[in-house]
């Protein structure tokens, strides 16, 4: 299987499908590159080089004890892009992966990147503070950590309900989709999953967003129960220099169903523009 070795000795798994202009995908927590398979297939079939990696601690990448932090995630992404020789790339990040993309762009610049897409992404800050009243209380994230420690298998099964909006009237979320969420989640190392909660909830991406000088497409569902839109996308577009926001009515956090079909069309339009 394809891996790169990072400077601290971790192995990062990646998928590299197709040829052409590269599109680099970063997945959400607690998933892996497999969460992007539909988009990888779509873009590779359209003449693009579609690349997605497993964040360290997730999927098939090394479960390091230290290094489960946003700066290291961004540095891993930089090493992957360098070793694969990706230039003029489009970066796409979902949820925590959106934070990873933003931190990469703020930390490593845009010399290799032409555009970016943030889907249901965590920036600028998820945690509720005096200066971020739209955020979620710390108790929400403490409960996530406690749930994983107590019974992470059941916790992930339960989380899939809100993730895909399976608790909403008229939803068409399949059991298969929820089982896939559980399967990918159970591949994450417990330490990596636990540490990552702090990173996606407490990292302030404000300065990173302000440094980004490329076009950014921000996509978010207005019924996102995991990353509420008012604390995320609405604030993100105000901090970016060149951004557009698309709100998907009734869409949940997870990209699936009608949301996925609409997002895929918008993703292609943004890439091909």
Short mmCIF file of C-alpha atoms in Angstrom, two decimals:
data_model
loop_
_atom_site.label_atom_id
_atom_site.label_comp_id
_atom_site.label_asym_id
_atom_site.label_seq_id
_atom_site.Cartn_x
_atom_site.Cartn_y
_atom_site.Cartn_z
CA UNK A 1 0.00 0.00 0.00
CA UNK A 2 1.22 3.56 -0.64
CA UNK A 3 2.77 5.37 2.32
CA UNK A 4 5.09 8.28 2.89
CA UNK A 5 7.47 8.46 5.84
CA UNK A 6 7.34 11.72 7.77
CA UNK A 7 10.32 13.44 9.38
CA UNK A 8 9.38 12.02 12.81
CA UNK A 9 9.12 8.46 11.49
CA UNK A 10 5.34 8.14 11.09
CA UNK A 11 3.90 6.43 8.04
CA UNK A 12 1.01 8.24 6.35
CA UNK A 13 -1.23 6.17 4.09
CA UNK A 14 -2.66 7.80 0.99
CA UNK A 15 -4.82 7.03 -2.03
CA UNK A 16 -3.71 8.43 -5.39
CA UNK A 17 -6.29 7.91 -8.12
CA UNK A 18 -6.19 9.18 -11.68
CA UNK A 19 -3.99 11.69 -13.46
CA UNK A 20 -4.20 15.40 -14.13
CA UNK A 21 -4.52 18.44 -11.91
CA UNK A 22 -4.31 17.31 -8.26
CA UNK A 23 -7.19 17.60 -5.82
CA UNK A 24 -6.12 16.85 -2.23
CA UNK A 25 -8.78 15.68 0.25
CA UNK A 26 -8.61 15.83 4.07
CA UNK A 27 -11.16 13.78 5.99
CA UNK A 28 -13.19 14.53 9.10
CA UNK A 29 -12.90 13.04 12.58
CA UNK A 30 -12.97 10.13 13.35
CA UNK A 31 -12.87 8.77 9.80
CA UNK A 32 -10.24 8.09 7.13
CA UNK A 33 -9.56 8.67 3.44
CA UNK A 34 -12.30 6.13 2.66
CA UNK A 35 -14.88 8.76 3.57
CA UNK A 36 -13.95 10.56 0.32
CA UNK A 37 -14.20 7.55 -2.02
CA UNK A 38 -17.24 8.89 -3.90
CA UNK A 39 -15.49 12.20 -4.60
CA UNK A 40 -12.19 10.49 -5.47
CA UNK A 41 -14.01 8.30 -8.00
CA UNK A 42 -15.90 11.27 -9.43
CA UNK A 43 -12.84 13.45 -9.95
CA UNK A 44 -10.48 10.72 -11.14
CA UNK A 45 -13.13 9.83 -13.73
CA UNK A 46 -13.17 13.48 -14.85
CA UNK A 47 -9.45 13.71 -15.55
CA UNK A 48 -8.14 14.84 -12.16
CA UNK A 49 -5.56 13.33 -9.84
CA UNK A 50 -7.54 12.69 -6.68
CA UNK A 51 -5.48 12.19 -3.53
CA UNK A 52 -6.65 11.50 0.03
CA UNK A 53 -4.66 10.48 3.09
CA UNK A 54 -5.39 8.93 6.47
CA UNK A 55 -4.52 11.48 9.16
CA UNK A 56 -1.92 10.10 11.58
CA UNK A 57 -3.60 7.91 14.17
CA UNK A 58 -6.51 7.29 11.78
CA UNK A 59 -7.15 4.47 9.32
CA UNK A 60 -3.97 2.85 8.04
CA UNK A 61 -1.51 5.53 9.18
CA UNK A 62 0.78 5.13 12.17
CA UNK A 63 -0.87 5.46 15.57
CA UNK A 64 1.73 7.74 17.13
CA UNK A 65 1.47 8.54 20.83
CA UNK A 66 2.62 12.16 20.48
CA UNK A 67 1.94 14.37 17.47
CA UNK A 68 -1.86 14.29 17.50
CA UNK A 69 -2.10 18.05 17.09
CA UNK A 70 -3.16 20.45 14.35
CA UNK A 71 0.33 21.73 13.56
CA UNK A 72 1.62 18.20 13.07
CA UNK A 73 -1.41 17.28 10.95
CA UNK A 74 -0.65 20.27 8.71
CA UNK A 75 3.05 19.38 8.57
CA UNK A 76 2.20 15.79 7.59
CA UNK A 77 0.04 17.18 4.80
CA UNK A 78 2.91 19.40 3.66
CA UNK A 79 5.30 16.44 3.59
CA UNK A 80 2.78 14.38 1.62
CA UNK A 81 2.29 17.12 -0.95
CA UNK A 82 6.03 17.67 -1.23
CA UNK A 83 6.83 13.98 -1.67
CA UNK A 84 4.08 13.52 -4.26
CA UNK A 85 5.13 16.70 -6.07
CA UNK A 86 1.65 18.23 -6.00
CA UNK A 87 1.41 21.75 -7.45
CA UNK A 88 -1.45 23.97 -8.64
CA UNK A 89 -3.60 21.84 -6.36
CA UNK A 90 -7.12 22.23 -5.04
CA UNK A 91 -7.43 21.33 -1.36
CA UNK A 92 -10.71 20.01 0.04
CA UNK A 93 -11.36 19.52 3.75
CA UNK A 94 -14.41 18.26 5.61
CA UNK A 95 -14.98 19.03 9.30
CA UNK A 96 -11.66 18.52 11.12
CA UNK A 97 -10.10 18.10 7.69
CA UNK A 98 -11.22 21.63 6.94
CA UNK A 99 -9.24 22.79 9.95
CA UNK A 100 -6.27 20.78 8.74
CA UNK A 101 -6.46 22.51 5.33
CA UNK A 102 -6.75 25.96 6.91
CA UNK A 103 -3.81 25.33 9.25
CA UNK A 104 -1.75 24.02 6.31
CA UNK A 105 -2.46 27.17 4.28
CA UNK A 106 -1.78 29.44 7.23
CA UNK A 107 1.41 27.60 8.21
CA UNK A 108 2.87 26.59 4.83
CA UNK A 109 1.39 29.14 2.46
CA UNK A 110 -0.29 28.78 -0.92
CA UNK A 111 2.67 28.21 -3.27
CA UNK A 112 1.40 24.69 -4.11
CA UNK A 113 -2.31 25.47 -3.89
CA UNK A 114 -4.61 27.39 -6.24
CA UNK A 115 -8.01 26.95 -4.54
CA UNK A 116 -9.54 25.44 -1.43
CA UNK A 117 -12.89 23.99 -0.39
CA UNK A 118 -14.13 23.88 3.21
CA UNK A 119 -17.12 21.59 3.76
CA UNK A 120 -18.89 21.58 7.14
CA UNK A 121 -15.52 22.68 8.50
CA UNK A 122 -14.60 23.48 12.10
CA UNK A 123 -12.88 26.91 11.65
CA UNK A 124 -12.65 29.47 12.99
CA UNK A 125 -13.28 28.08 16.53
CA UNK A 126 -15.76 25.52 17.83
CA UNK A 127 -15.36 26.18 21.56
CA UNK A 128 -17.62 28.72 23.23
CA UNK A 129 -15.64 31.54 24.82
CA UNK A 130 -16.31 35.11 25.89
CA UNK A 131 -15.27 36.28 22.44
CA UNK A 132 -16.92 33.35 20.63
CA UNK A 133 -20.42 33.08 22.14
CA UNK A 134 -21.72 31.15 19.11
CA UNK A 135 -19.46 28.19 19.95
CA UNK A 136 -20.35 25.02 21.82
CA UNK A 137 -19.76 24.72 25.60
CA UNK A 138 -16.70 22.80 26.79
CA UNK A 139 -19.04 20.24 28.36
CA UNK A 140 -20.02 19.09 24.84
CA UNK A 141 -16.44 18.09 24.08
CA UNK A 142 -15.87 16.67 27.55
CA UNK A 143 -18.86 14.39 26.92
CA UNK A 144 -17.32 13.24 23.63
CA UNK A 145 -14.10 12.28 25.39
CA UNK A 146 -15.98 10.56 28.21
CA UNK A 147 -18.12 8.64 25.73
CA UNK A 148 -15.08 7.29 23.91
CA UNK A 149 -13.37 6.21 27.12
CA UNK A 150 -16.49 4.53 28.47
CA UNK A 151 -17.54 2.61 25.33
CA UNK A 152 -16.19 3.99 22.09
CA UNK A 153 -17.92 1.37 19.94
CA UNK A 154 -21.38 2.37 21.16
CA UNK A 155 -20.40 6.03 21.21
CA UNK A 156 -19.56 5.96 17.50
CA UNK A 157 -22.79 4.14 16.67
CA UNK A 158 -24.73 6.83 18.50
CA UNK A 159 -22.71 9.67 16.98
CA UNK A 160 -23.57 8.51 13.46
CA UNK A 161 -27.20 9.47 14.12
CA UNK A 162 -26.47 13.18 14.53
CA UNK A 163 -23.62 13.09 12.04
CA UNK A 164 -25.98 12.16 9.20
CA UNK A 165 -29.20 13.64 10.57
CA UNK A 166 -30.80 10.23 11.10
CA UNK A 167 -32.81 11.75 13.96
CA UNK A 168 -34.64 14.14 11.63
CA UNK A 169 -38.14 13.44 10.28
CA UNK A 170 -38.16 12.08 6.74
CA UNK A 171 -34.47 11.18 6.74
CA UNK A 172 -33.28 8.50 4.31
CA UNK A 173 -30.08 7.55 6.12
CA UNK A 174 -29.31 3.86 5.55
CA UNK A 175 -28.06 1.44 8.15
CA UNK A 176 -25.21 0.67 5.79
CA UNK A 177 -24.00 4.26 5.89
CA UNK A 178 -24.10 4.32 9.66
CA UNK A 179 -22.26 0.99 9.81
CA UNK A 180 -19.59 2.40 7.51
CA UNK A 181 -19.17 5.38 9.84
CA UNK A 182 -18.77 2.97 12.77
CA UNK A 183 -16.28 0.80 10.86
CA UNK A 184 -14.04 3.73 9.92
CA UNK A 185 -14.27 5.23 13.39
CA UNK A 186 -13.18 1.99 15.06
CA UNK A 187 -9.97 2.02 13.00
CA UNK A 188 -8.79 5.19 14.76
CA UNK A 189 -6.41 4.74 17.67
CA UNK A 190 -8.07 5.70 20.95
CA UNK A 191 -5.26 8.09 21.91
CA UNK A 192 -5.37 9.80 18.51
CA UNK A 193 -9.16 10.11 18.61
CA UNK A 194 -9.09 11.47 22.16
CA UNK A 195 -6.37 14.04 21.43
CA UNK A 196 -8.05 15.14 18.22
CA UNK A 197 -11.14 16.29 20.12
CA UNK A 198 -9.04 19.02 21.71
CA UNK A 199 -7.58 19.95 18.34
CA UNK A 200 -10.85 20.33 16.45
CA UNK A 201 -12.63 22.06 19.31
CA UNK A 202 -10.02 24.35 20.88
CA UNK A 203 -7.82 25.36 17.94
CA UNK A 204 -8.39 28.99 16.92
CA UNK A 205 -7.93 29.28 13.15
CA UNK A 206 -8.63 33.02 12.94
CA UNK A 207 -5.10 34.06 12.00
CA UNK A 208 -4.76 31.19 9.51
CA UNK A 209 -7.94 32.24 7.74
CA UNK A 210 -6.76 35.83 7.53
CA UNK A 211 -3.51 34.74 5.82
CA UNK A 212 -5.20 32.78 3.02
CA UNK A 213 -5.00 34.62 -0.32
CA UNK A 214 -6.58 32.10 -2.72
CA UNK A 215 -10.27 31.56 -3.64
CA UNK A 216 -12.12 29.45 -1.08
CA UNK A 217 -15.51 27.78 -1.50
CA UNK A 218 -17.24 27.32 1.86
CA UNK A 219 -20.05 24.74 1.98
CA UNK A 220 -22.22 24.04 5.02
CA UNK A 221 -25.60 22.55 5.86
CA UNK A 222 -27.93 24.68 7.94
CA UNK A 223 -29.00 21.64 10.01
CA UNK A 224 -25.47 20.61 10.98
CA UNK A 225 -25.78 19.21 14.52
CA UNK A 226 -22.03 18.64 14.90
CA UNK A 227 -20.51 21.91 13.67
CA UNK A 228 -23.28 24.55 13.84
CA UNK A 229 -23.14 26.86 10.84
CA UNK A 230 -23.36 30.14 12.79
CA UNK A 231 -20.18 29.34 14.71
CA UNK A 232 -18.34 28.06 11.66
CA UNK A 233 -19.02 28.88 7.99
CA UNK A 234 -20.81 32.17 8.66
CA UNK A 235 -17.82 33.48 10.60
CA UNK A 236 -15.22 31.86 8.33
CA UNK A 237 -16.29 33.72 5.18
CA UNK A 238 -15.93 37.04 7.00
CA UNK A 239 -12.29 36.27 7.79
CA UNK A 240 -11.25 35.08 4.33
CA UNK A 241 -10.10 37.50 1.64
CA UNK A 242 -11.75 35.72 -1.29
CA UNK A 243 -14.56 33.38 -0.28
CA UNK A 244 -18.03 32.30 -1.33
CA UNK A 245 -20.55 30.55 0.93
CA UNK A 246 -23.12 27.97 -0.16
CA UNK A 247 -25.70 27.00 2.46
CA UNK A 248 -27.47 23.68 1.91
CA UNK A 249 -30.99 23.79 3.42
CA UNK A 250 -31.67 20.94 5.83
CA UNK A 251 -28.28 19.32 5.23
CA UNK A 252 -26.53 17.53 8.13
CA UNK A 253 -22.84 17.38 8.97
CA UNK A 254 -22.01 14.25 7.01
CA UNK A 255 -21.88 14.59 3.23
CA UNK A 256 -24.48 12.12 2.01
CA UNK A 257 -27.74 11.82 0.10
CA UNK A 258 -29.11 14.98 -1.52
CA UNK A 259 -26.43 17.05 0.21
CA UNK A 260 -23.72 14.94 -1.41
CA UNK A 261 -25.24 15.23 -4.88
CA UNK A 262 -25.50 19.02 -4.60
CA UNK A 263 -22.04 19.32 -3.07
CA UNK A 264 -20.45 17.20 -5.80
CA UNK A 265 -21.96 19.41 -8.49
CA UNK A 266 -20.76 22.56 -6.73
CA UNK A 267 -17.32 21.06 -6.14
CA UNK A 268 -16.90 20.30 -9.84
CA UNK A 269 -18.12 23.75 -10.82
CA UNK A 270 -15.67 25.42 -8.45
CA UNK A 271 -12.74 23.29 -9.60
CA UNK A 272 -13.49 23.78 -13.29
CA UNK A 273 -14.14 27.53 -13.08
#
